[in-house]
Protein backbone atom coordinates (compact mmCIF):
# COMPACT_ATOMS: atom_id res chain seq x y z
CA UNK A 1 0.00 0.00 0.00
CA UNK A 2 1.36 3.43 -0.89
CA UNK A 3 2.45 5.73 1.89
CA UNK A 4 -0.05 8.49 2.75
CA UNK A 5 1.28 11.24 5.04
CA UNK A 6 -0.79 12.60 7.90
CA UNK A 7 -1.74 16.27 8.07
CA UNK A 8 -1.53 18.23 11.33
CA UNK A 9 -4.45 20.53 12.15
CA UNK A 10 -4.30 22.86 15.19
CA UNK A 11 -7.03 21.88 17.64
CA UNK A 12 -8.08 22.13 21.28
CA UNK A 13 -9.89 19.37 23.15
CA UNK A 14 -12.32 20.93 25.62
CA UNK A 15 -14.99 20.03 28.11
CA UNK A 16 -18.02 22.29 28.16
CA UNK A 17 -20.76 21.47 30.66
CA UNK A 18 -21.34 17.71 30.54
CA UNK A 19 -19.98 17.36 26.98
CA UNK A 20 -16.56 17.48 25.38
CA UNK A 21 -15.44 18.10 21.84
CA UNK A 22 -12.68 19.11 19.45
CA UNK A 23 -12.50 22.88 18.87
CA UNK A 24 -11.02 24.51 15.77
CA UNK A 25 -10.26 28.06 14.72
CA UNK A 26 -11.76 28.36 11.22
CA UNK A 27 -8.58 29.84 9.76
CA UNK A 28 -6.51 26.89 11.03
CA UNK A 29 -8.46 24.40 8.93
CA UNK A 30 -7.16 23.19 5.55
CA UNK A 31 -8.38 25.63 2.89
CA UNK A 32 -10.98 23.26 1.40
CA UNK A 33 -12.42 22.67 4.88
CA UNK A 34 -12.90 26.37 5.63
CA UNK A 35 -16.20 26.26 3.75
CA UNK A 36 -19.16 23.93 4.34
CA UNK A 37 -19.20 20.79 2.25
CA UNK A 38 -18.02 17.23 1.80
CA UNK A 39 -14.33 17.92 2.57
CA UNK A 40 -15.16 19.53 5.92
CA UNK A 41 -17.55 16.73 6.91
CA UNK A 42 -15.04 14.03 5.96
CA UNK A 43 -12.32 15.80 7.95
CA UNK A 44 -14.47 15.98 11.09
CA UNK A 45 -15.58 12.35 10.71
CA UNK A 46 -11.93 11.23 10.55
CA UNK A 47 -10.93 13.43 13.49
CA UNK A 48 -13.65 11.89 15.68
CA UNK A 49 -13.07 8.36 14.33
CA UNK A 50 -16.43 7.83 12.60
CA UNK A 51 -18.10 5.88 11.20
CA UNK A 52 -17.09 3.18 13.67
CA UNK A 53 -19.03 -0.10 13.38
CA UNK A 54 -17.48 -1.14 16.70
CA UNK A 55 -18.99 1.94 18.40
CA UNK A 56 -15.77 2.66 20.33
CA UNK A 57 -14.03 5.56 18.51
CA UNK A 58 -10.73 3.79 19.15
CA UNK A 59 -9.12 5.45 16.11
CA UNK A 60 -10.19 9.02 16.78
CA UNK A 61 -10.87 11.75 19.30
CA UNK A 62 -14.51 10.80 19.90
CA UNK A 63 -15.68 9.17 23.10
CA UNK A 64 -18.32 6.88 21.57
CA UNK A 65 -21.31 8.79 22.95
CA UNK A 66 -23.39 11.70 21.70
CA UNK A 67 -21.85 13.83 24.49
CA UNK A 68 -18.32 13.21 23.25
CA UNK A 69 -18.56 12.99 19.43
CA UNK A 70 -18.79 16.75 19.00
CA UNK A 71 -16.90 19.32 16.95
CA UNK A 72 -16.81 23.11 17.05
CA UNK A 73 -15.55 25.65 14.51
CA UNK A 74 -15.10 29.25 15.63
CA UNK A 75 -14.30 32.46 13.76
CA UNK A 76 -14.29 36.18 14.43
CA UNK A 77 -17.92 37.21 14.06
CA UNK A 78 -19.27 38.61 10.83
CA UNK A 79 -22.32 39.85 12.79
CA UNK A 80 -22.56 43.34 14.29
CA UNK A 81 -22.28 43.48 18.10
CA UNK A 82 -21.01 39.91 18.33
CA UNK A 83 -17.51 38.66 19.07
CA UNK A 84 -17.43 35.17 17.64
CA UNK A 85 -19.35 32.94 15.21
CA UNK A 86 -19.89 29.45 16.62
CA UNK A 87 -20.65 26.49 14.36
CA UNK A 88 -21.41 23.09 15.90
CA UNK A 89 -21.15 19.72 14.17
CA UNK A 90 -22.62 16.63 15.86
CA UNK A 91 -20.73 13.65 14.44
CA UNK A 92 -22.63 10.37 14.15
CA UNK A 93 -20.86 7.40 15.73
CA UNK A 94 -21.66 4.50 13.40
CA UNK A 95 -22.80 6.44 10.34
CA UNK A 96 -20.87 8.69 7.95
CA UNK A 97 -22.61 11.98 8.57
CA UNK A 98 -22.25 15.22 10.48
CA UNK A 99 -25.49 16.81 11.70
CA UNK A 100 -25.46 20.61 11.45
CA UNK A 101 -29.14 21.09 12.34
CA UNK A 102 -28.78 22.35 15.92
CA UNK A 103 -26.62 23.78 18.67
CA UNK A 104 -24.79 22.16 21.58
CA UNK A 105 -25.69 24.14 24.70
CA UNK A 106 -23.14 22.40 26.90
CA UNK A 107 -20.18 23.18 24.64
CA UNK A 108 -21.39 26.78 24.43
CA UNK A 109 -19.86 27.21 27.89
CA UNK A 110 -16.44 26.42 26.41
CA UNK A 111 -16.82 28.67 23.36
CA UNK A 112 -16.05 31.83 25.34
CA UNK A 113 -12.87 30.45 26.88
CA UNK A 114 -11.62 29.13 23.55
CA UNK A 115 -12.42 32.41 21.79
CA UNK A 116 -10.43 34.39 24.37
CA UNK A 117 -7.44 32.03 24.31
CA UNK A 118 -7.44 31.89 20.48
CA UNK A 119 -7.27 35.68 20.19
CA UNK A 120 -10.73 35.98 18.66
CA UNK A 121 -11.84 38.55 21.26
CA UNK A 122 -10.62 42.14 21.10
CA UNK A 123 -8.21 42.80 23.96
CA UNK A 124 -10.17 45.85 25.16
CA UNK A 125 -13.11 43.56 25.99
CA UNK A 126 -11.07 41.40 28.37
CA UNK A 127 -10.73 42.77 31.93
CA UNK A 128 -7.61 42.14 34.01
CA UNK A 129 -9.84 40.62 36.69
CA UNK A 130 -13.58 40.06 36.55
CA UNK A 131 -16.01 38.74 33.96
CA UNK A 132 -15.58 38.86 30.19
CA UNK A 133 -18.90 38.85 28.35
CA UNK A 134 -18.40 36.95 25.12
CA UNK A 135 -21.15 37.67 22.60
CA UNK A 136 -21.66 34.54 20.52
CA UNK A 137 -23.52 34.23 17.24
CA UNK A 138 -24.71 30.62 17.06
CA UNK A 139 -24.59 29.93 13.33
CA UNK A 140 -26.54 26.66 13.28
CA UNK A 141 -29.68 28.29 14.69
CA UNK A 142 -28.98 32.02 14.06
CA UNK A 143 -29.28 33.02 17.72
CA UNK A 144 -27.34 35.15 20.21
CA UNK A 145 -25.80 33.60 23.33
CA UNK A 146 -23.83 35.52 25.95
CA UNK A 147 -21.25 33.61 27.97
CA UNK A 148 -19.84 35.16 31.16
CA UNK A 149 -16.23 33.96 31.40
CA UNK A 150 -14.32 34.56 34.67
CA UNK A 151 -10.93 36.22 34.16
CA UNK A 152 -8.03 36.30 36.64
CA UNK A 153 -4.86 38.24 35.82
CA UNK A 154 -6.00 38.62 32.20
CA UNK A 155 -6.27 34.83 31.79
CA UNK A 156 -9.36 32.63 31.58
CA UNK A 157 -10.02 31.16 35.02
CA UNK A 158 -10.94 27.51 34.64
CA UNK A 159 -10.55 26.17 38.16
CA UNK A 160 -13.00 26.87 40.97
CA UNK A 161 -15.45 25.31 43.39
CA UNK A 162 -18.56 25.21 41.20
CA UNK A 163 -19.97 21.69 41.03
CA UNK A 164 -22.03 20.54 38.07
CA UNK A 165 -23.84 17.21 38.32
CA UNK A 166 -22.55 14.96 35.56
CA UNK A 167 -19.01 16.39 35.79
CA UNK A 168 -16.50 14.69 38.09
CA UNK A 169 -14.42 17.67 39.27
CA UNK A 170 -15.31 21.19 40.40
CA UNK A 171 -14.39 24.13 38.16
CA UNK A 172 -15.08 27.84 37.67
CA UNK A 173 -18.73 28.80 37.15
CA UNK A 174 -19.66 30.09 33.70
CA UNK A 175 -23.09 31.68 33.29
CA UNK A 176 -24.66 31.08 29.89
CA UNK A 177 -27.51 33.33 28.71
CA UNK A 178 -29.55 32.23 25.71
CA UNK A 179 -30.92 35.56 24.48
CA UNK A 180 -34.36 35.42 22.82
CA UNK A 181 -34.03 31.69 22.04
CA UNK A 182 -37.30 31.96 20.15
CA UNK A 183 -37.47 34.80 17.63
CA UNK A 184 -40.82 36.67 17.80
CA UNK A 185 -41.35 35.75 14.14
CA UNK A 186 -41.00 32.05 14.94
CA UNK A 187 -43.57 29.71 16.45
CA UNK A 188 -42.37 28.45 19.81
CA UNK A 189 -45.11 25.83 19.54
CA UNK A 190 -45.07 24.81 15.86
CA UNK A 191 -48.45 23.08 16.13
CA UNK A 192 -50.05 26.11 17.79
CA UNK A 193 -50.81 24.11 20.95
CA UNK A 194 -49.00 23.74 24.28
CA UNK A 195 -50.18 20.10 24.38
CA UNK A 196 -51.07 17.85 21.43
CA UNK A 197 -52.15 14.28 20.93
CA UNK A 198 -49.22 12.79 19.05
CA UNK A 199 -50.38 9.81 16.99
CA UNK A 200 -47.58 7.31 16.38
CA UNK A 201 -48.72 4.49 14.09
CA UNK A 202 -48.28 0.99 15.60
CA UNK A 203 -46.98 2.54 18.83
CA UNK A 204 -49.77 4.61 20.36
CA UNK A 205 -51.18 8.09 20.92
CA UNK A 206 -49.45 10.24 23.53
CA UNK A 207 -49.89 13.65 25.11
CA UNK A 208 -46.96 15.73 23.88
CA UNK A 209 -45.61 19.25 24.29
CA UNK A 210 -43.65 20.09 21.15
CA UNK A 211 -41.59 23.22 21.65
CA UNK A 212 -38.87 24.93 19.64
CA UNK A 213 -36.73 26.81 22.18
CA UNK A 214 -33.00 26.16 22.43
CA UNK A 215 -33.57 23.05 20.35
CA UNK A 216 -36.78 21.51 18.99
CA UNK A 217 -37.96 19.10 21.69
CA UNK A 218 -40.83 16.65 22.11
CA UNK A 219 -41.86 16.21 25.77
CA UNK A 220 -43.91 13.18 26.82
CA UNK A 221 -45.30 12.02 30.18
CA UNK A 222 -43.16 9.24 31.65
CA UNK A 223 -46.11 7.18 32.88
CA UNK A 224 -47.78 7.18 29.44
CA UNK A 225 -44.77 5.41 27.93
CA UNK A 226 -44.21 3.00 30.80
CA UNK A 227 -41.55 4.79 32.84
CA UNK A 228 -41.34 6.40 36.29
CA UNK A 229 -39.12 9.32 35.22
CA UNK A 230 -36.30 8.32 37.59
CA UNK A 231 -34.57 6.01 35.09
CA UNK A 232 -30.81 5.98 34.61
CA UNK A 233 -29.06 5.19 31.31
CA UNK A 234 -28.88 1.41 31.72
CA UNK A 235 -32.65 1.11 32.08
CA UNK A 236 -33.15 2.31 28.51
CA UNK A 237 -29.91 2.16 26.52
CA UNK A 238 -29.70 -1.63 26.71
CA UNK A 239 -33.27 -2.03 25.48
CA UNK A 240 -33.21 -2.03 21.67
CA UNK A 241 -37.02 -2.22 21.44
CA UNK A 242 -37.41 0.84 23.68
CA UNK A 243 -34.82 2.80 21.68
CA UNK A 244 -36.56 1.90 18.42
CA UNK A 245 -39.89 3.02 19.90
CA UNK A 246 -38.38 6.36 20.98
CA UNK A 247 -36.93 6.86 17.50
CA UNK A 248 -40.35 6.20 15.93
CA UNK A 249 -41.99 8.68 18.31
CA UNK A 250 -39.24 11.21 17.52
CA UNK A 251 -39.71 10.79 13.77
CA UNK A 252 -43.49 11.30 13.88
CA UNK A 253 -43.01 14.26 16.23
CA UNK A 254 -40.55 15.76 13.75
CA UNK A 255 -43.22 15.56 11.03
CA UNK A 256 -45.83 17.15 13.32
CA UNK A 257 -43.36 19.97 14.13
CA UNK A 258 -42.77 20.58 10.44
CA UNK A 259 -39.06 19.71 10.65
CA UNK A 260 -39.29 16.92 8.10
CA UNK A 261 -41.92 16.08 5.51
CA UNK A 262 -41.48 12.30 5.37
CA UNK A 263 -40.65 9.72 8.02
CA UNK A 264 -37.58 8.52 6.08
CA UNK A 265 -35.89 11.91 6.54
CA UNK A 266 -35.52 11.38 10.31
CA UNK A 267 -32.54 9.06 9.76
CA UNK A 268 -30.40 11.91 8.41
CA UNK A 269 -31.64 14.38 11.03
CA UNK A 270 -30.62 12.67 14.27
CA UNK A 271 -29.56 15.75 16.29
CA UNK A 272 -33.01 17.39 16.13
CA UNK A 273 -35.64 17.18 17.43
CA UNK A 274 -34.90 15.72 20.85
CA UNK A 275 -37.37 13.52 22.65
CA UNK A 276 -37.72 13.69 26.44
CA UNK A 277 -40.09 12.50 29.15
CA UNK A 278 -41.17 14.18 32.38
CA UNK A 279 -42.55 13.15 35.76
CA UNK A 280 -43.41 14.88 39.07
CA UNK A 281 -40.66 15.06 41.73
CA UNK A 282 -39.80 11.86 43.58
CA UNK A 283 -36.65 10.71 45.42
CA UNK A 284 -34.02 8.79 43.45
CA UNK A 285 -30.36 7.78 43.43
CA UNK A 286 -28.29 9.42 40.67
CA UNK A 287 -25.70 7.58 38.56
CA UNK A 288 -22.93 8.68 40.95
CA UNK A 289 -24.79 7.20 43.95
CA UNK A 290 -25.93 10.58 45.22
CA UNK A 291 -29.34 10.49 46.93
CA UNK A 292 -31.64 13.28 45.73
CA UNK A 293 -34.78 14.00 47.75
CA UNK A 294 -38.10 14.91 46.15
CA UNK A 295 -38.03 18.36 47.79
CA UNK A 296 -34.72 19.20 46.06
CA UNK A 297 -36.26 19.21 42.59
CA UNK A 298 -39.41 20.49 40.86
CA UNK A 299 -39.68 17.61 38.37
CA UNK A 300 -37.80 14.83 36.61
CA UNK A 301 -36.71 15.02 32.98
CA UNK A 302 -34.97 12.34 30.96
CA UNK A 303 -33.87 13.11 27.40
CA UNK A 304 -32.50 11.13 24.49
CA UNK A 305 -29.73 12.37 22.24
CA UNK A 306 -28.59 10.68 19.02
CA UNK A 307 -30.69 7.64 19.84
CA UNK A 308 -29.55 7.08 23.44
CA UNK A 309 -30.65 8.28 26.87
CA UNK A 310 -28.33 11.17 27.80
CA UNK A 311 -26.18 10.76 30.91
CA UNK A 312 -27.21 14.20 32.20
CA UNK A 313 -29.00 16.88 30.16
CA UNK A 314 -28.18 18.58 26.89
CA UNK A 315 -27.82 22.33 27.46
CA UNK A 316 -30.13 23.14 24.57
CA UNK A 317 -32.78 20.77 25.93
CA UNK A 318 -32.39 22.53 29.29
CA UNK A 319 -33.35 25.74 27.47
CA UNK A 320 -36.46 23.98 26.18
CA UNK A 321 -37.21 22.71 29.71
CA UNK A 322 -36.85 26.19 31.22
CA UNK A 323 -39.02 27.77 28.54
CA UNK A 324 -41.72 25.09 28.75
CA UNK A 325 -41.75 25.18 32.56
CA UNK A 326 -42.45 28.93 32.46
CA UNK A 327 -45.54 28.44 30.27
CA UNK A 328 -48.72 27.28 31.96
CA UNK A 329 -50.29 24.10 30.63
CA UNK A 330 -47.25 22.43 29.04
CA UNK A 331 -46.42 18.91 30.22
CA UNK A 332 -43.20 20.28 31.74
CA UNK A 333 -45.13 22.97 33.63
CA UNK A 334 -47.76 20.48 34.85
CA UNK A 335 -45.10 17.98 36.04
CA UNK A 336 -43.42 20.76 38.02
CA UNK A 337 -46.67 21.63 39.82
CA UNK A 338 -48.20 24.13 37.41
CA UNK A 339 -48.60 27.90 37.78
CA UNK A 340 -46.21 30.69 36.85
CA UNK A 341 -42.51 30.17 37.47
CA UNK A 342 -39.32 31.87 36.32
CA UNK A 343 -36.97 29.02 37.23
CA UNK A 344 -37.09 25.28 37.61
CA UNK A 345 -34.78 22.66 39.10
CA UNK A 346 -35.07 19.31 37.41
CA UNK A 347 -33.66 15.89 38.16
CA UNK A 348 -31.69 14.05 35.45
CA UNK A 349 -29.67 10.79 35.55
CA UNK A 350 -26.55 12.49 36.96
CA UNK A 351 -28.27 14.78 39.47
CA UNK A 352 -30.08 18.09 39.18
CA UNK A 353 -29.84 21.36 37.27
CA UNK A 354 -31.47 24.74 37.78
CA UNK A 355 -32.49 26.78 34.76
CA UNK A 356 -34.10 30.22 34.73
CA UNK A 357 -36.45 31.53 32.06
CA UNK A 358 -38.39 34.71 31.39
CA UNK A 359 -41.48 34.02 29.26
CA UNK A 360 -44.07 36.54 28.03
CA UNK A 361 -47.48 36.10 26.44
CA UNK A 362 -48.67 38.89 24.16
CA UNK A 363 -51.71 38.60 21.90
CA UNK A 364 -52.00 34.91 22.81
CA UNK A 365 -48.47 34.27 21.55
CA UNK A 366 -45.68 33.10 23.83
CA UNK A 367 -42.11 34.37 23.56
CA UNK A 368 -39.07 33.76 25.75
CA UNK A 369 -36.85 36.77 26.46
CA UNK A 370 -33.97 34.73 27.86
CA UNK A 371 -32.99 31.46 29.46
CA UNK A 372 -29.94 31.20 31.70
CA UNK A 373 -28.02 28.45 33.44
CA UNK A 374 -24.63 27.89 35.03
CA UNK A 375 -22.09 25.53 33.46
CA UNK A 376 -18.32 25.15 33.57
CA UNK A 377 -15.61 24.52 31.00
CA UNK A 378 -11.99 23.47 30.82
CA UNK A 379 -9.22 22.89 28.28
CA UNK A 380 -8.25 19.22 28.39
CA UNK A 381 -5.54 19.23 25.72
CA UNK A 382 -4.24 21.50 23.00
CA UNK A 383 -1.98 21.01 20.03
CA UNK A 384 -2.74 19.29 16.72
CA UNK A 385 -4.96 16.49 15.58
CA UNK A 386 -3.58 14.27 12.83
CA UNK A 387 -5.53 12.61 10.05
CA UNK A 388 -4.41 10.89 6.82
CA UNK A 389 -4.10 13.30 3.92
CA UNK A 390 -6.40 11.24 1.70
CA UNK A 391 -9.25 11.02 4.24
CA UNK A 392 -10.92 14.30 3.32
């Protein structure tokens, strides 16, 4: 076999929230990968190690889960009043495709730190000590996100005592504000209802709240689909029949939300919408063995990402949870006790998370002004990734 040299591409491996991914500065990419297209997708697939029929990502930077097969490309922003453009690619594990249809809310927490360290933020915006507000334009969904990055002696502060369930070690707290996650011109509830009857052929008919805030999400009641709401990953991820049923529900929900026009299109749109199920608060033991009492949370939420139950909660789905909880009559709002609320603490497999939301109803139309939550982020490794020259 002829010798094929490897190319070196500058990259940074970062954790953001409960996810981690490979971060790139757009201008560091090979020329043909600086624009969207087949070369870029092939490059990212090879970096992550996909498609991998073994589902291990042994020959790449991926971690063989939806939380760890992520890629980020950043550039100085082309938008007024923004610092950086953030493009997110969710790399499939066993299939040869990159899903560009949504954002990763968890990795958003790391975008600010990377942008500062990569010199993408003007120096006059970075205080010697304090908080640097990084104004992010999220390209996948055309939305503004503001990340509040702590700075100590002009450097990003990554260490601290903030604990985030689903992350092993404490770190510095990073507040993430999703500004107007639903544009006034967009329908937060694509069907026009806060609750629908979702008919899924050969599966059943379920009450569903289908909301597009942060990321399009289909919320179901846990008891209607045979769950308590306190499940951990093993209860679902080892059950192929259950996963297939969730995927069917997700596909028919995607049609009802107007995201796809035919059921067959769901296969190539795995990142969105998400499907999640909710239940009223009850005590449970998280995946780390931590006991969480019913009075510590307002409700339970379990969500699936890329066909598997997520180990914690996707940041974008947390935006959807916060928005839905603030709106009376949604399944999320009902599970949390109903009424008006501007924040909610929900239980997930790894523990709990608090998310705040400010929702308004004008002329019978709901909008969300902002959703905020605290995350953390840290550089794990920096240098170059290497991939064979003929792989992209």
